Coordinates of C-alpha atoms and ligand atoms in Angstrom, one line a residue:
M1 CA 50.1 26.0 19.8
S2 CA 48.7 26.0 16.2
S3 CA 45.7 24.0 17.4
S4 CA 44.7 27.1 19.5
A5 CA 41.7 29.0 18.2
L6 CA 43.6 32.2 18.9
A7 CA 46.7 31.1 16.9
P8 CA 45.7 33.3 13.9
L9 CA 45.7 36.3 16.2
L10 CA 49.1 35.7 17.6
R11 CA 51.8 38.2 16.5
P12 CA 55.2 37.1 17.8
V13 CA 56.4 40.5 19.0
V14 CA 59.6 40.4 21.1
A15 CA 58.8 41.5 24.6
L16 CA 60.8 44.2 26.5
P17 CA 62.7 43.5 29.6
A18 CA 61.4 45.5 32.6
T19 CA 64.7 47.4 32.8
M20 CA 64.8 48.7 29.3
S21 CA 64.8 52.5 29.2
I22 CA 61.8 54.5 28.1
S23 CA 63.8 56.1 25.3
D24 CA 64.8 52.8 23.9
V25 CA 61.2 51.7 24.0
A26 CA 60.1 54.8 22.2
D27 CA 62.7 54.2 19.5
R28 CA 61.6 50.6 19.1
L29 CA 58.0 51.7 18.7
L30 CA 59.1 53.9 15.8
T31 CA 60.6 51.0 13.8
A32 CA 58.6 49.6 10.9
E33 CA 58.1 46.2 12.3
H34 CA 56.3 47.6 15.3
K35 CA 54.3 50.2 13.5
A36 CA 51.1 48.1 13.6
F37 CA 51.1 47.9 17.4
L38 CA 49.5 50.2 19.8
S39 CA 51.6 48.9 22.7
L40 CA 54.5 46.7 23.5
P41 CA 54.6 44.0 26.2
V42 CA 57.0 44.1 29.1
V43 CA 58.0 40.7 30.7
D44 CA 59.9 39.6 33.8
D45 CA 62.9 37.3 33.7
A46 CA 60.7 34.2 33.7
G47 CA 58.9 35.5 30.6
R48 CA 55.7 36.4 32.4
P49 CA 53.9 39.6 31.3
L50 CA 54.3 42.5 33.6
G51 CA 52.4 45.0 31.6
L52 CA 52.0 46.9 28.4
V53 CA 53.5 50.2 27.5
S54 CA 51.4 52.1 25.1
R55 CA 52.5 54.4 22.3
Y56 CA 50.0 57.0 23.5
R57 CA 51.5 57.1 27.0
L58 CA 55.0 57.6 25.7
Q59 CA 53.8 60.3 23.3
D60 CA 52.1 62.0 26.2
I61 CA 55.4 62.0 28.2
F62 CA 57.6 63.1 25.4
M63 CA 55.4 65.9 24.5
Q64 CA 55.7 67.4 27.9
R65 CA 58.5 70.0 28.3
F66 CA 61.7 68.2 28.9
G67 CA 59.7 65.0 28.9
R68 CA 62.4 63.0 27.2
D69 CA 65.1 64.3 29.5
L70 CA 63.2 63.8 32.6
W71 CA 61.8 60.3 31.7
G72 CA 64.0 58.9 29.0
R73 CA 66.5 57.0 31.1
R74 CA 64.0 55.6 33.6
P75 CA 63.0 51.9 33.2
V76 CA 59.9 51.2 31.2
V77 CA 58.1 49.5 34.1
D78 CA 57.6 53.0 35.5
V79 CA 55.2 54.0 32.7
M80 CA 53.6 50.7 31.7
N81 CA 50.0 49.7 32.4
P82 CA 50.5 47.0 35.0
E83 CA 47.1 45.5 34.3
P84 CA 47.0 44.7 30.6
L85 CA 44.4 42.5 29.0
I86 CA 45.8 39.0 29.1
V87 CA 44.3 36.0 27.4
S88 CA 45.4 32.4 27.5
L89 CA 46.0 30.8 24.1
E90 CA 43.9 27.9 25.3
T91 CA 40.8 30.1 25.4
G92 CA 38.3 29.8 22.6
L93 CA 37.8 32.6 20.2
E94 CA 34.5 33.6 21.5
E95 CA 35.4 33.5 25.1
A96 CA 38.5 35.6 24.3
A97 CA 36.4 38.1 22.4
R98 CA 34.0 38.2 25.4
Q99 CA 36.8 38.8 27.9
I100 CA 38.5 41.5 25.7
T101 CA 35.5 43.4 24.5
G102 CA 34.2 43.3 28.1
Q103 CA 37.3 45.1 29.4
L104 CA 38.1 47.3 26.5
Q105 CA 38.5 51.0 27.2
Y106 CA 37.8 53.6 24.6
P107 CA 39.6 55.0 22.8
I108 CA 41.5 51.8 22.3
T109 CA 45.1 52.4 23.1
E110 CA 46.4 48.9 23.9
D111 CA 46.8 45.5 22.4
F112 CA 46.3 42.3 24.4
V113 CA 48.8 39.8 25.6
L114 CA 48.6 36.2 24.7
V115 CA 50.1 33.7 27.2
D116 CA 50.5 29.9 27.2
G117 CA 49.0 27.6 29.8
A118 CA 51.8 28.4 32.2
G119 CA 51.2 32.1 31.9
R120 CA 54.3 32.8 29.9
Y121 CA 54.2 35.5 27.2
Q122 CA 53.7 34.2 23.7
G123 CA 52.9 37.2 21.6
L124 CA 50.6 40.1 21.1
G125 CA 47.2 40.2 19.6
T126 CA 45.4 43.3 18.2
V127 CA 41.8 44.2 18.7
L128 CA 41.4 44.7 15.0
D129 CA 42.5 41.1 14.3
L130 CA 40.1 39.9 16.9
L131 CA 37.2 41.8 15.5
K132 CA 38.0 40.6 12.0
A133 CA 38.2 37.0 13.2
M134 CA 34.8 37.5 15.0
E135 CA 33.3 38.9 11.8
V136 CA 34.3 35.7 9.9
R137 CA 32.9 33.6 12.7
V138 CA 29.6 35.5 12.7
A139 CA 29.3 35.2 8.9
Q140 CA 29.9 31.4 9.2
R141 CA 27.3 31.2 12.0
N142 CA 24.8 33.1 9.9
R143 CA 25.3 30.7 7.1
V144 CA 24.7 27.8 9.4
L145 CA 21.7 29.5 10.9
R146 CA 20.3 30.3 7.5
R147 CA 20.6 26.7 6.5
A148 CA 19.0 25.6 9.8
L149 CA 16.2 28.0 9.2
T150 CA 15.6 26.6 5.7
E151 CA 15.6 23.1 7.0
L152 CA 13.3 24.0 9.8
R153 CA 10.8 25.6 7.4
E154 CA 10.9 22.5 5.2
S155 CA 10.3 20.1 8.1
Q156 CA 7.6 22.4 9.4
T157 CA 5.9 22.2 6.0
Q158 CA 6.3 18.4 6.1
L159 CA 4.8 18.3 9.6
V160 CA 1.8 20.4 8.6
Q161 CA 1.3 18.1 5.7
A162 CA 1.7 15.1 8.0
E163 CA -1.0 16.4 10.4
K164 CA -3.3 17.0 7.4
M165 CA -2.6 13.5 6.2
A166 CA -3.2 12.2 9.7
S167 CA -6.6 13.8 10.0
L168 CA -7.5 13.0 6.4
G169 CA -6.4 9.4 7.1
Q170 CA -8.6 9.2 10.1
M171 CA -11.4 10.6 8.1
V172 CA -10.9 8.3 5.2
A173 CA -10.8 5.3 7.5
G174 CA -14.1 6.5 9.0
V175 CA -15.7 7.0 5.6
A176 CA -14.5 3.6 4.3
H177 CA -16.0 2.0 7.4
E178 CA -19.2 3.8 6.8
L179 CA -19.4 2.9 3.1
N180 CA -18.8 -0.7 4.1
T181 CA -22.1 -1.1 6.0
P182 CA -24.6 -0.1 3.3
L183 CA -22.3 -1.7 0.7
G184 CA -22.6 -5.0 2.7
Y185 CA -26.3 -5.1 2.9
V186 CA -26.9 -3.9 -0.6
K187 CA -24.7 -6.8 -1.7
N188 CA -26.7 -9.2 0.5
N189 CA -30.0 -7.9 -0.7
V190 CA -29.0 -8.4 -4.4
E191 CA -28.1 -12.0 -3.5
L192 CA -31.5 -12.5 -1.8
L193 CA -33.3 -11.0 -4.7
R194 CA -31.6 -13.4 -7.0
E195 CA -32.7 -16.3 -4.8
L196 CA -36.3 -15.0 -4.5
I197 CA -36.6 -14.4 -8.2
A198 CA -35.4 -17.9 -9.2
P199 CA -38.8 -19.6 -8.5
L200 CA -40.5 -17.0 -10.6
F201 CA -38.7 -18.4 -13.7
E202 CA -39.8 -21.9 -12.7
L203 CA -43.3 -20.7 -12.4
A204 CA -43.1 -19.0 -15.8
E205 CA -41.8 -22.2 -17.3
A206 CA -44.5 -24.4 -15.6
Q207 CA -47.2 -22.0 -16.8
A208 CA -45.9 -22.0 -20.3
A209 CA -45.9 -25.8 -20.3
L210 CA -49.5 -25.7 -19.0
G211 CA -50.4 -23.3 -21.8
D212 CA -48.8 -25.5 -24.4
C213 CA -50.7 -28.5 -23.0
L214 CA -54.0 -26.6 -23.2
S215 CA -53.6 -25.4 -26.7
A216 CA -52.3 -28.8 -28.1
A217 CA -55.1 -30.6 -29.9
D218 CA -53.9 -34.1 -28.9
S219 CA -53.1 -33.6 -25.2
D220 CA -54.8 -36.1 -22.9
G221 CA -56.4 -35.6 -19.5
Q222 CA -53.4 -37.1 -17.7
A223 CA -50.9 -34.8 -19.2
L224 CA -53.1 -31.8 -18.5
A225 CA -53.5 -32.9 -14.9
R226 CA -49.7 -33.2 -14.6
A227 CA -49.1 -29.7 -16.1
L228 CA -51.7 -28.3 -13.8
E229 CA -50.1 -29.9 -10.8
S230 CA -46.6 -28.6 -11.5
A231 CA -47.9 -25.1 -12.2
A232 CA -49.6 -25.2 -8.8
Q233 CA -46.5 -26.4 -7.1
A234 CA -44.3 -23.8 -8.8
R235 CA -46.8 -21.2 -7.7
D236 CA -46.6 -22.5 -4.1
R237 CA -42.8 -22.2 -4.2
V238 CA -43.1 -18.6 -5.3
A239 CA -45.6 -17.8 -2.5
P240 CA -46.6 -14.5 -4.3
E241 CA -48.6 -13.2 -1.3
L242 CA -45.3 -13.1 0.6
L243 CA -43.0 -12.3 -2.3
A244 CA -44.5 -9.0 -3.1
G245 CA -43.9 -7.7 0.5
D246 CA -40.4 -9.2 0.6
L247 CA -39.4 -7.6 -2.7
E248 CA -40.9 -4.3 -1.7
Q249 CA -38.8 -4.4 1.6
L250 CA -35.6 -5.5 -0.2
F251 CA -35.9 -2.8 -2.8
A252 CA -36.5 -0.1 -0.2
D253 CA -33.5 -1.3 1.9
T254 CA -31.3 -1.4 -1.2
R255 CA -32.4 2.0 -2.3
Y256 CA -31.7 3.4 1.2
G257 CA -28.2 1.8 1.2
L258 CA -27.4 3.2 -2.2
G259 CA -28.7 6.6 -1.0
Q260 CA -26.3 6.5 2.0
I261 CA -23.4 5.6 -0.3
G262 CA -24.3 8.5 -2.6
E263 CA -24.5 10.9 0.3
L264 CA -21.1 9.9 1.5
V265 CA -19.6 10.3 -1.9
V266 CA -21.1 13.7 -2.3
G267 CA -19.8 14.7 1.1
L268 CA -16.4 13.5 0.3
K269 CA -16.4 15.4 -2.9
D270 CA -17.6 18.6 -1.2
F271 CA -15.1 18.2 1.6
A272 CA -12.1 17.6 -0.6
R273 CA -12.4 20.8 -2.7
L274 CA -8.7 21.0 -2.2
D275 CA -7.8 22.4 -5.5
R276 CA -10.2 25.3 -5.5
A277 CA -8.7 28.7 -4.8
M278 CA -9.2 31.0 -1.9
S279 CA -11.8 33.7 -2.3
E280 CA -14.6 31.5 -3.5
E281 CA -18.1 32.5 -2.6
V282 CA -19.0 29.9 0.0
D283 CA -21.9 29.2 2.3
L284 CA -20.2 28.4 5.5
N285 CA -23.1 26.2 6.5
D286 CA -22.2 24.0 3.5
C287 CA -18.7 23.6 4.9
V288 CA -20.2 22.6 8.2
R289 CA -22.6 20.1 6.6
S290 CA -20.0 18.4 4.4
T291 CA -17.5 18.2 7.2
L292 CA -20.1 16.7 9.4
V293 CA -21.0 14.0 6.9
I294 CA -17.3 13.1 6.8
A295 CA -16.5 13.5 10.5
R296 CA -19.6 11.9 11.9
N297 CA -18.6 8.4 10.9
G298 CA -15.4 8.6 12.9
I299 CA -16.9 10.1 16.1
K300 CA -20.5 8.9 16.3
D301 CA -19.6 6.2 18.8
K302 CA -18.5 8.8 21.2
V303 CA -20.7 11.8 20.6
E304 CA -24.0 13.0 19.2
V305 CA -23.5 16.1 17.0
L306 CA -26.2 18.7 17.1
T307 CA -26.3 21.7 14.7
R308 CA -28.0 25.1 14.8
L309 CA -27.1 26.7 11.6
G310 CA -28.2 30.3 11.1
E311 CA -28.9 32.1 7.8
L312 CA -25.5 33.3 6.5
P313 CA -24.3 35.5 3.7
R314 CA -21.8 33.9 1.4
I315 CA -18.2 34.6 2.2
A316 CA -14.9 34.4 0.4
C317 CA -12.7 31.8 1.9
A318 CA -10.8 28.7 1.2
P319 CA -13.4 26.0 1.9
S320 CA -11.0 23.1 2.1
Q321 CA -9.0 24.9 4.8
I322 CA -12.1 25.9 6.7
N323 CA -13.2 22.2 6.5
Q324 CA -9.8 21.2 7.9
V325 CA -10.3 23.6 10.9
L326 CA -13.8 22.2 11.5
L327 CA -12.6 18.6 11.3
N328 CA -9.9 19.4 13.8
L329 CA -12.3 21.0 16.3
L330 CA -14.7 18.1 15.9
N331 CA -12.0 15.5 16.4
N332 CA -10.6 17.3 19.4
A333 CA -14.1 17.6 20.9
A334 CA -14.8 13.9 20.4
Q335 CA -11.4 13.0 21.9
A336 CA -12.2 15.1 24.9
M337 CA -15.2 12.9 25.9
E338 CA -14.9 10.8 29.0
R339 CA -18.3 9.2 28.3
F340 CA -20.8 9.5 25.5
G341 CA -21.2 13.2 25.0
R342 CA -22.6 16.0 22.9
I343 CA -21.2 18.5 20.4
L344 CA -23.1 21.6 19.4
V345 CA -22.1 23.3 16.2
K346 CA -23.6 26.8 15.7
T347 CA -23.3 29.4 13.0
W348 CA -24.7 32.9 13.0
A349 CA -24.2 36.2 11.2
E350 CA -23.2 39.5 12.8
P351 CA -23.1 42.8 11.0
D352 CA -19.4 42.6 10.1
A353 CA -18.6 38.9 10.7
L354 CA -19.7 35.3 10.4
C355 CA -19.4 33.3 13.6
L356 CA -19.1 29.6 14.2
S357 CA -18.9 27.9 17.5
V358 CA -18.1 24.3 18.4
Q359 CA -19.0 23.4 21.9
D360 CA -18.5 20.1 23.7
D361 CA -19.3 18.8 27.1
G362 CA -16.0 16.9 27.4
C363 CA -13.3 17.0 30.0
G364 CA -12.4 20.7 29.5
M365 CA -9.0 22.1 30.2
P366 CA -7.2 23.6 33.2
P367 CA -5.7 27.1 32.6
E368 CA -2.1 25.9 32.2
V369 CA -3.2 23.6 29.3
L370 CA -5.5 26.3 27.8
K371 CA -2.8 28.8 27.4
R372 CA -0.6 26.5 25.4
I373 CA -3.1 24.7 23.1
F374 CA -2.2 26.9 20.0
D375 CA 1.5 26.2 20.4
P376 CA 2.9 23.9 17.7
F377 CA 3.5 20.4 19.0
Y378 CA 1.7 21.0 22.3
T379 CA -0.4 17.9 23.0
T380 CA -1.7 16.2 26.1
K381 CA -2.4 13.0 24.2
P382 CA -0.3 9.9 24.2
V383 CA 2.4 9.5 21.5
G384 CA 0.8 8.3 18.3
Q385 CA -2.6 9.9 19.1
G386 CA -1.8 13.6 19.1
T387 CA 0.6 15.6 16.9
G388 CA -0.1 18.8 18.8
L389 CA -0.4 20.5 15.4
G390 CA -4.2 20.6 14.8
L391 CA -4.9 23.8 16.7
S392 CA -1.8 25.6 15.6
I393 CA -2.6 24.9 12.0
S394 CA -6.2 25.9 12.6
F395 CA -5.0 29.1 14.2
K396 CA -2.9 29.9 11.2
I397 CA -5.7 29.2 8.8
I398 CA -8.1 31.5 10.6
Q399 CA -5.4 34.1 10.9
D400 CA -4.8 33.9 7.1
H401 CA -8.5 34.5 6.7
G402 CA -8.2 37.7 8.8
G403 CA -10.4 36.1 11.5
S404 CA -10.0 35.1 15.1
I405 CA -10.3 31.9 17.1
Q406 CA -11.1 32.1 20.8
V407 CA -11.6 29.4 23.3
A408 CA -13.3 29.1 26.7
S409 CA -13.0 26.0 28.8
E410 CA -13.8 24.6 32.2
V411 CA -12.5 21.4 33.6
G412 CA -15.3 18.8 33.9
R413 CA -17.8 20.9 32.0
G414 CA -16.5 21.3 28.5
T415 CA -15.0 23.6 25.9
R416 CA -16.2 26.1 23.4
F417 CA -14.2 27.3 20.4
L418 CA -15.5 30.4 18.7
I419 CA -14.3 31.4 15.2
R420 CA -15.1 34.8 13.7
L421 CA -14.5 35.4 10.0
P422 CA -14.8 39.1 9.1
L423 CA -17.0 40.0 6.1
T424 CA -14.9 43.0 5.1
Q425 CA -11.7 41.0 5.0
A426 CA -13.5 38.4 2.9
A427 CA -14.7 41.1 0.6
S428 CA -11.2 42.5 0.1
L429 CA -9.8 39.0 -0.4
Q430 CA -12.3 38.5 -3.1
R431 CA -11.3 41.7 -4.8
S432 CA -7.7 40.8 -4.7
A433 CA -8.5 37.5 -6.3
Ligands
LIG1 N1 -12.3 20.3 22.8 C1 -11.2 20.1 23.7 N2 -11.4 19.7 24.9 C2 -10.3 19.5 25.8 N3 -9.0 19.7 25.4 C3 -8.8 20.1 24.1 C4 -9.9 20.3 23.2 N4 -9.3 20.7 22.0 C5 -8.0 20.8 22.2 N5 -7.6 20.3 23.5 C6 -6.3 20.3 24.1 O1 -5.4 21.0 23.2 C7 -4.3 20.1 22.8 C8 -3.8 20.5 21.5 O2 -4.8 20.2 20.5 P1 -4.3 20.0 19.0 O3 -3.4 21.1 18.6 O4 -5.5 19.6 18.2 O5 -3.3 18.7 19.1 P2 -3.7 17.2 19.4 O6 -5.1 17.0 19.2 O7 -2.9 16.5 18.4 O8 -3.2 16.9 20.8 C9 -4.9 18.7 23.0 O9 -3.8 17.8 23.2 C10 -5.8 18.9 24.2 O10 -5.1 18.8 25.4
LIG2 MG1 -6.2 17.7 17.5

């Protein structure tokens, strides 16, 4: 029985036989050991509970005129409640609490009867004990919940970080790939330059020898002819009429490649202003431009990106976060393409807000997808491709900026995200910083 969840509630009160007189019961209720109980159980010969007789009921009777004389000798069954609260000891604590509190009548004038599996009386339980036990249980559960909440928050932070790393990883892979191309041909060009220049040294040497020959007092005609001949050959190998053009071309290509590498590096640097605080005065168009430099590489096989950037006042925001939102929207748009498509990024200013829209002509979304896209972990992409966190993080970022993010989409036609960043909010953020 001790394994029962209700065992701590069990008070082994001796039950009354049905035939016991009401007076005797009243006397028993007055003894010290029964003082804690609101009622006493009555059982039949087989030990099954018949009912409960409550202190209040007896008081009621005895306070009537001649109550004790009229009722005292009658058997207790006459005044008991024949439908007491009965709970099996096999019941769990919470189920018992549910049963009992569900049937409680106020004011509380009765205890409840605990029975074994066979329905035999085992003892009494009091509502007070039950409530105390529940309180302990609730406190325990709260502790567990609090711990779960902390763990959930931690894992959420980790997931947000993971999504950030995933999109950064994609981006870095794209940038690395893009750096590789100009790096490759700059390297080739340098190699070619070395090869093209080598005959120039030979020519210089041959001409120096020719010069020596001419200026030497004792040189004969044969030696001079030889020197002239090798100088001419060296000149042929150099082919200066072609070399100039080739060199020009090589240098131009190399300079272009280095320019591209430089542009990417600057883009990366702008994009990754991770350590700079919120409330910086930023030109949103710069965010768009630097994110595009970075994102374009990863998505240009699938889409052409067009921009229409309007004149904007500077705004206080966290640029690295805004970049993250933009990168998310661009990646999503590229991933929504069924064939080579187009993304249009627009910015414009309204009197009280800056607006930015990202519009694609991809697959679009049906309403049932549309209404869930900002839910954390909601993704329609295969495992490994989508975390379902991009938009929920973006939503949070825009919300933190006091802005809004809206979406309109039509299956087969495309999707448009519209972000509004209020200028006043930005101003107050700036002040608070
Ligand atoms: N531009 C878009 N076109 C079509 N569907 C989109 C677009 N952007 C988002 N979605 C839908 O919203 C879902 C959630 O997006 P997101 O939160 O970025 O998670 P993920 O990209 O990892 O799936 C995507 O799985 C996709 O179904
Ligand atoms: Mg996404």
